[in-house]
Short mmCIF file of C-alpha atoms in Angstrom, two decimals:
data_model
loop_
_atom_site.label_atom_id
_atom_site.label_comp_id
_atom_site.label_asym_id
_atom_site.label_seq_id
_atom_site.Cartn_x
_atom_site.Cartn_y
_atom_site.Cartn_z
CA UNK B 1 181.20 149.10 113.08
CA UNK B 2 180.05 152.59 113.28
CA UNK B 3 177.04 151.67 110.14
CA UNK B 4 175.81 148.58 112.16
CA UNK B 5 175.82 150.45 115.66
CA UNK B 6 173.10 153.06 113.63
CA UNK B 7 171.43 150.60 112.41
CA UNK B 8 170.59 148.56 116.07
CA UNK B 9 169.66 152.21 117.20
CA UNK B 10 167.51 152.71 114.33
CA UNK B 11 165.62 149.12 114.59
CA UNK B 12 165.79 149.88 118.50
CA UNK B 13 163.55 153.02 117.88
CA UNK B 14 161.16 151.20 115.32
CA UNK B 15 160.20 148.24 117.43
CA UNK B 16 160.33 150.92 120.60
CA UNK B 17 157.98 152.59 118.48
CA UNK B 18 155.77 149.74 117.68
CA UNK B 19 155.98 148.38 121.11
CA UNK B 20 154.67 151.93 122.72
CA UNK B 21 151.85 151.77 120.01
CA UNK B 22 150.57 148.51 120.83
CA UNK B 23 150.60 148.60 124.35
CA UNK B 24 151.57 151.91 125.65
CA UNK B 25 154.37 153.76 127.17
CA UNK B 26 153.32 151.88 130.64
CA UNK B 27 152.63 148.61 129.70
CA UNK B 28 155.54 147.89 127.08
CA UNK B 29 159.12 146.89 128.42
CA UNK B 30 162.60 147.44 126.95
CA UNK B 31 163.19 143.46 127.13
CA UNK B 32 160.16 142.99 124.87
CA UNK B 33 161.48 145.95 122.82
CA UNK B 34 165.13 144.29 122.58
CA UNK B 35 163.40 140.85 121.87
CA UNK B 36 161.79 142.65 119.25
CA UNK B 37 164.48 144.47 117.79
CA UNK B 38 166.72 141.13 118.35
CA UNK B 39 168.99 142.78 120.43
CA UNK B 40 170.45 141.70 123.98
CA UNK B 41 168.88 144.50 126.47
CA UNK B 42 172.56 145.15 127.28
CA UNK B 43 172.71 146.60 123.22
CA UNK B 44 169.74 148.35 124.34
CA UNK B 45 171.05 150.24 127.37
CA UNK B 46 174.22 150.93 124.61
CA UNK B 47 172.36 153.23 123.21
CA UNK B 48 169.37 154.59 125.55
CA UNK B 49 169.62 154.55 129.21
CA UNK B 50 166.02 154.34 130.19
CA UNK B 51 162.59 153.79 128.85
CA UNK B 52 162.19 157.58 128.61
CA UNK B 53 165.46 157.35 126.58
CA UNK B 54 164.07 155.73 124.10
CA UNK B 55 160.55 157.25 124.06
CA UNK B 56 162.31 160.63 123.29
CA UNK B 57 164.53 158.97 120.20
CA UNK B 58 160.89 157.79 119.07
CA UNK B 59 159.64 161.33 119.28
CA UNK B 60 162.17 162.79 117.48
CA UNK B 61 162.20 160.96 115.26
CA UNK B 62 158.22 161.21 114.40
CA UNK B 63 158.87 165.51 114.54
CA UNK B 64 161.70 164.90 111.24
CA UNK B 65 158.26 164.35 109.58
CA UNK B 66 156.93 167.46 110.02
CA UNK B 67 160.34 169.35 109.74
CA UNK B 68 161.07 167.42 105.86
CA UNK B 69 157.35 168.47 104.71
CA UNK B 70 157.93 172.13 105.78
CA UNK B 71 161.19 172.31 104.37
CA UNK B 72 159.93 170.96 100.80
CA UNK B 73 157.30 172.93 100.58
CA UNK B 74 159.40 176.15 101.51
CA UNK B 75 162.13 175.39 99.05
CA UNK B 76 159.24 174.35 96.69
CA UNK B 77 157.95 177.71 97.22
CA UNK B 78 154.38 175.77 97.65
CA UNK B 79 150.89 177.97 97.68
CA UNK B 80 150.10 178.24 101.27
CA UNK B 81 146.48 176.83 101.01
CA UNK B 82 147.82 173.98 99.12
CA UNK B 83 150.78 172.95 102.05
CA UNK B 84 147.75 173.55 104.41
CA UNK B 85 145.58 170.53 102.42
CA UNK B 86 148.52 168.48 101.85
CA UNK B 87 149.70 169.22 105.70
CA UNK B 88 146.45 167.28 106.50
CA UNK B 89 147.05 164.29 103.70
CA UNK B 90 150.25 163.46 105.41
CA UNK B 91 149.17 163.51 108.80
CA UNK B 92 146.47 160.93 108.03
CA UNK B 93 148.57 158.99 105.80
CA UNK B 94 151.18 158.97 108.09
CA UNK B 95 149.14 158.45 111.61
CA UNK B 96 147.60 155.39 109.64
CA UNK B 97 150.46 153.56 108.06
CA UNK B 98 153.62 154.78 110.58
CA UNK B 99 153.89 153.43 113.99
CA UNK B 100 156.23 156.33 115.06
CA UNK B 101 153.88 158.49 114.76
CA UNK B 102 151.22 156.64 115.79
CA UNK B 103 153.49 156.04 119.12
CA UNK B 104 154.46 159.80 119.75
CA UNK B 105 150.63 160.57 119.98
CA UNK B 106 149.70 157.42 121.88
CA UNK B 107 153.00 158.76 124.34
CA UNK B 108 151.60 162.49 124.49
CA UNK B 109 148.02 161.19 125.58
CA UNK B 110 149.33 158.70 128.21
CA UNK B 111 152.07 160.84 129.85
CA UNK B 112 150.41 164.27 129.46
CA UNK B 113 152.38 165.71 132.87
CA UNK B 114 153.98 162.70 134.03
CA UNK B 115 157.63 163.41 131.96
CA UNK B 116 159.08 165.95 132.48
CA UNK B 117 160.00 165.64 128.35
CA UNK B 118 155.95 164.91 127.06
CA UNK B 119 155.08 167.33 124.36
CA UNK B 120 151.65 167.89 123.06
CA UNK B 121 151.97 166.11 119.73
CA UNK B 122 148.57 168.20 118.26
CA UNK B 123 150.59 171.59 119.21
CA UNK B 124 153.41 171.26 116.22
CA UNK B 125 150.92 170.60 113.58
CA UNK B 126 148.53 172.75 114.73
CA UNK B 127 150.96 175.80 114.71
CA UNK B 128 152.45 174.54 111.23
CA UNK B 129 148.41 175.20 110.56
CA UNK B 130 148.31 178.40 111.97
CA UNK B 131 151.55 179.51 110.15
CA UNK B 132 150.17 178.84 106.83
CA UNK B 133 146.59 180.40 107.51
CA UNK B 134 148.66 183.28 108.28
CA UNK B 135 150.77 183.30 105.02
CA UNK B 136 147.79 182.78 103.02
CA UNK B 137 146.10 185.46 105.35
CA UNK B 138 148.96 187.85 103.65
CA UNK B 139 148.89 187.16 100.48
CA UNK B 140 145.11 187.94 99.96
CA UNK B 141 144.46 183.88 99.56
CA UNK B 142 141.52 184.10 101.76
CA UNK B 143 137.71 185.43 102.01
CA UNK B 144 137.52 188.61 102.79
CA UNK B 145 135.66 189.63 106.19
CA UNK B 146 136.22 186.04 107.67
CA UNK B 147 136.09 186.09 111.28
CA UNK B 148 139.57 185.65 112.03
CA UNK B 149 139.59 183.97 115.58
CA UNK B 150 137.08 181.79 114.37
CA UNK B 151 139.04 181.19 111.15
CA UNK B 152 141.87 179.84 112.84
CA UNK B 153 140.24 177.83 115.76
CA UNK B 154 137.78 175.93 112.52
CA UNK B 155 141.72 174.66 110.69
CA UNK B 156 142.94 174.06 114.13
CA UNK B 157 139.78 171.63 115.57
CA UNK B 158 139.85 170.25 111.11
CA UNK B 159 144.18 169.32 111.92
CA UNK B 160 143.25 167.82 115.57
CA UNK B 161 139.96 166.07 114.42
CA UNK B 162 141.39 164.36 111.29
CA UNK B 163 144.63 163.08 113.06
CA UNK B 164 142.13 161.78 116.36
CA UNK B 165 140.08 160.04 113.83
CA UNK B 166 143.23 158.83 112.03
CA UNK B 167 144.99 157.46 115.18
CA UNK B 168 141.78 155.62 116.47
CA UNK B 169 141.46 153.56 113.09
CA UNK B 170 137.68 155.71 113.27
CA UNK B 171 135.53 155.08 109.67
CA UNK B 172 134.49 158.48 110.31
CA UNK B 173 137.46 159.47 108.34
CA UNK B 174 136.89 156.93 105.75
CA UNK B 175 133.55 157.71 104.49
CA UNK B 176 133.68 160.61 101.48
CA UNK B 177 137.15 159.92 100.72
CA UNK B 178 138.30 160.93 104.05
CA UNK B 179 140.30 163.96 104.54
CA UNK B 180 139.68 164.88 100.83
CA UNK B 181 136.13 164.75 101.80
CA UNK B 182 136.94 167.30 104.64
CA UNK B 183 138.76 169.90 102.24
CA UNK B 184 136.07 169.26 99.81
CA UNK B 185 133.47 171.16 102.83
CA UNK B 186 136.04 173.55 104.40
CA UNK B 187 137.66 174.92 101.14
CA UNK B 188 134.77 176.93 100.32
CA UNK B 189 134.89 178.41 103.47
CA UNK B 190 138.43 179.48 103.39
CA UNK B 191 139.13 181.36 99.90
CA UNK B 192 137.00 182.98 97.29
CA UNK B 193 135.01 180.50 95.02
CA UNK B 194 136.61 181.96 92.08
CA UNK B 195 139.69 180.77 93.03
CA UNK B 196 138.52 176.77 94.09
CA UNK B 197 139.70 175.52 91.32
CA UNK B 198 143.55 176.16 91.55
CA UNK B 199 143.76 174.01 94.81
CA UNK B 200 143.56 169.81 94.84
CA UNK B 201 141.61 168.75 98.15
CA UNK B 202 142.97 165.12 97.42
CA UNK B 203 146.29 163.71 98.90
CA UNK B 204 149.37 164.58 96.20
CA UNK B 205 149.38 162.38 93.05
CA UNK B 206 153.06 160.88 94.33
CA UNK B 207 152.84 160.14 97.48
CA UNK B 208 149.45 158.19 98.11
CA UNK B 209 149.66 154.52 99.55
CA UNK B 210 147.98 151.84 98.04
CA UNK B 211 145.33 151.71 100.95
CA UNK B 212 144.81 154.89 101.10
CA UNK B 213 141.03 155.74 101.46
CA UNK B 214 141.77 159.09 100.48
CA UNK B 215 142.86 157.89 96.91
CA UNK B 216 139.60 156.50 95.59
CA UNK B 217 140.43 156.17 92.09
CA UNK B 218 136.87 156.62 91.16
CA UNK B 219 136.66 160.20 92.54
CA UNK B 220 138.47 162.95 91.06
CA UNK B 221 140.81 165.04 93.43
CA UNK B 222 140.32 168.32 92.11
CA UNK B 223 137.74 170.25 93.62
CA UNK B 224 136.02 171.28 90.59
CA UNK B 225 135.56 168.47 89.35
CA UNK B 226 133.72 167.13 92.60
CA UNK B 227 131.61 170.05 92.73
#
């Protein structure tokens, strides 16, 4: 009883998610998110009270995301720069191919200051950024006598304007191979050229998706070799 009450919640927050991504937090309802989910609205008020409810079981569940990737690459004991690249690969991936988090940004946007819950979706990422521009900072991973405001605000605008351009469906992000094509510009600017060639601007070989336009197989994903 207990395994199939999860799993109406769980198909409750995936079609709440898709709902909110196709039409908004305004213009979808929770009977079209029950009809989708195949669910009686009464199983839906079982388990979220309110629209809000259920928009904050969508965002939670699109911040696990972030929270598994940090943890891996913390027990992994991951090269900063590289979790910084790969940071980028998932949230393009993942802003493509997952309405969750496709919804929790489309949410942020919309309600900006109308619930009292709305988060600024940009702001975990962006600090996750920050956090490992910092580590690498520390462990003498960077060019020396970067400007370090300006550092910082150039790998916060690269997170914002990749996942923007990934939301929106742009082509921007398509052409070059993507956000391989971005690392492949910024790297240079971020660490010594001697050391270019121990990081892989390209998504990680086991995790890309099929469609991915960021896994050309034509184009090599070491930077080296693109050079």
């Amino acid at each position: 009883m207990q395994a199939r009450s999860e799993r109406t919640r769980r198909g409750l927050v995936r079609a709440g998610a898709d709902m909110f991504d196709r039409k908004g937090y305004a213009e979808a309802t929770l009977g079209q998110i029950a009809a989708s989910a195949g669910v009686t609205k009464g199983a839906l008020y079982f388990h979220f009270a309110s629209k809000d409810g259920l928009v904050d079981a969508v965002e939670e569940c699109a911040r696990t995301l972030l929270r598994d990737f940090v943890g891996a690459q913390r027990q992994q004991n991951a090269p900063p720069v590289q979790s910084l690249i790969d940071l980028t690969h998932l949230l393009a991936r993942a802003l493509r191919q997952d309405p969750v988090l496709r919804a929790s940004f489309r949410i942020a946007h919309e309600c900006a200051g109308g619930r009292p819950s709305a988060g600024d979706f940009h702001q975990p990422w962006t600090t996750e950024a920050r956090d490992l521009l910092v580590r690498a900072r520390a462990q003498g991973l960077l060019r020396e006598r970067q400007p370090w405001e300006g550092l910082q605000t150039l790998v916060c605008a690269a997170v914002c304007g990749i996942a923007v351009l990934a939301a929106t469906g742009s082509p921007h992000l398509d052409a070059g191979c993507g956000t391989t094509g971005v690392w492949d510009q910024l790297l240079p600017a971020l660490v010594p050229a001697t050391d270019l060639a121990r990081y892989r601007t390209g998504p990680p070989e086991d995790t890309p998706a099929a469609h991915d336009p960021d896994h050309a197989p034509t184009r090599s994903t070491n930077h080296t070799a693109a050079r």
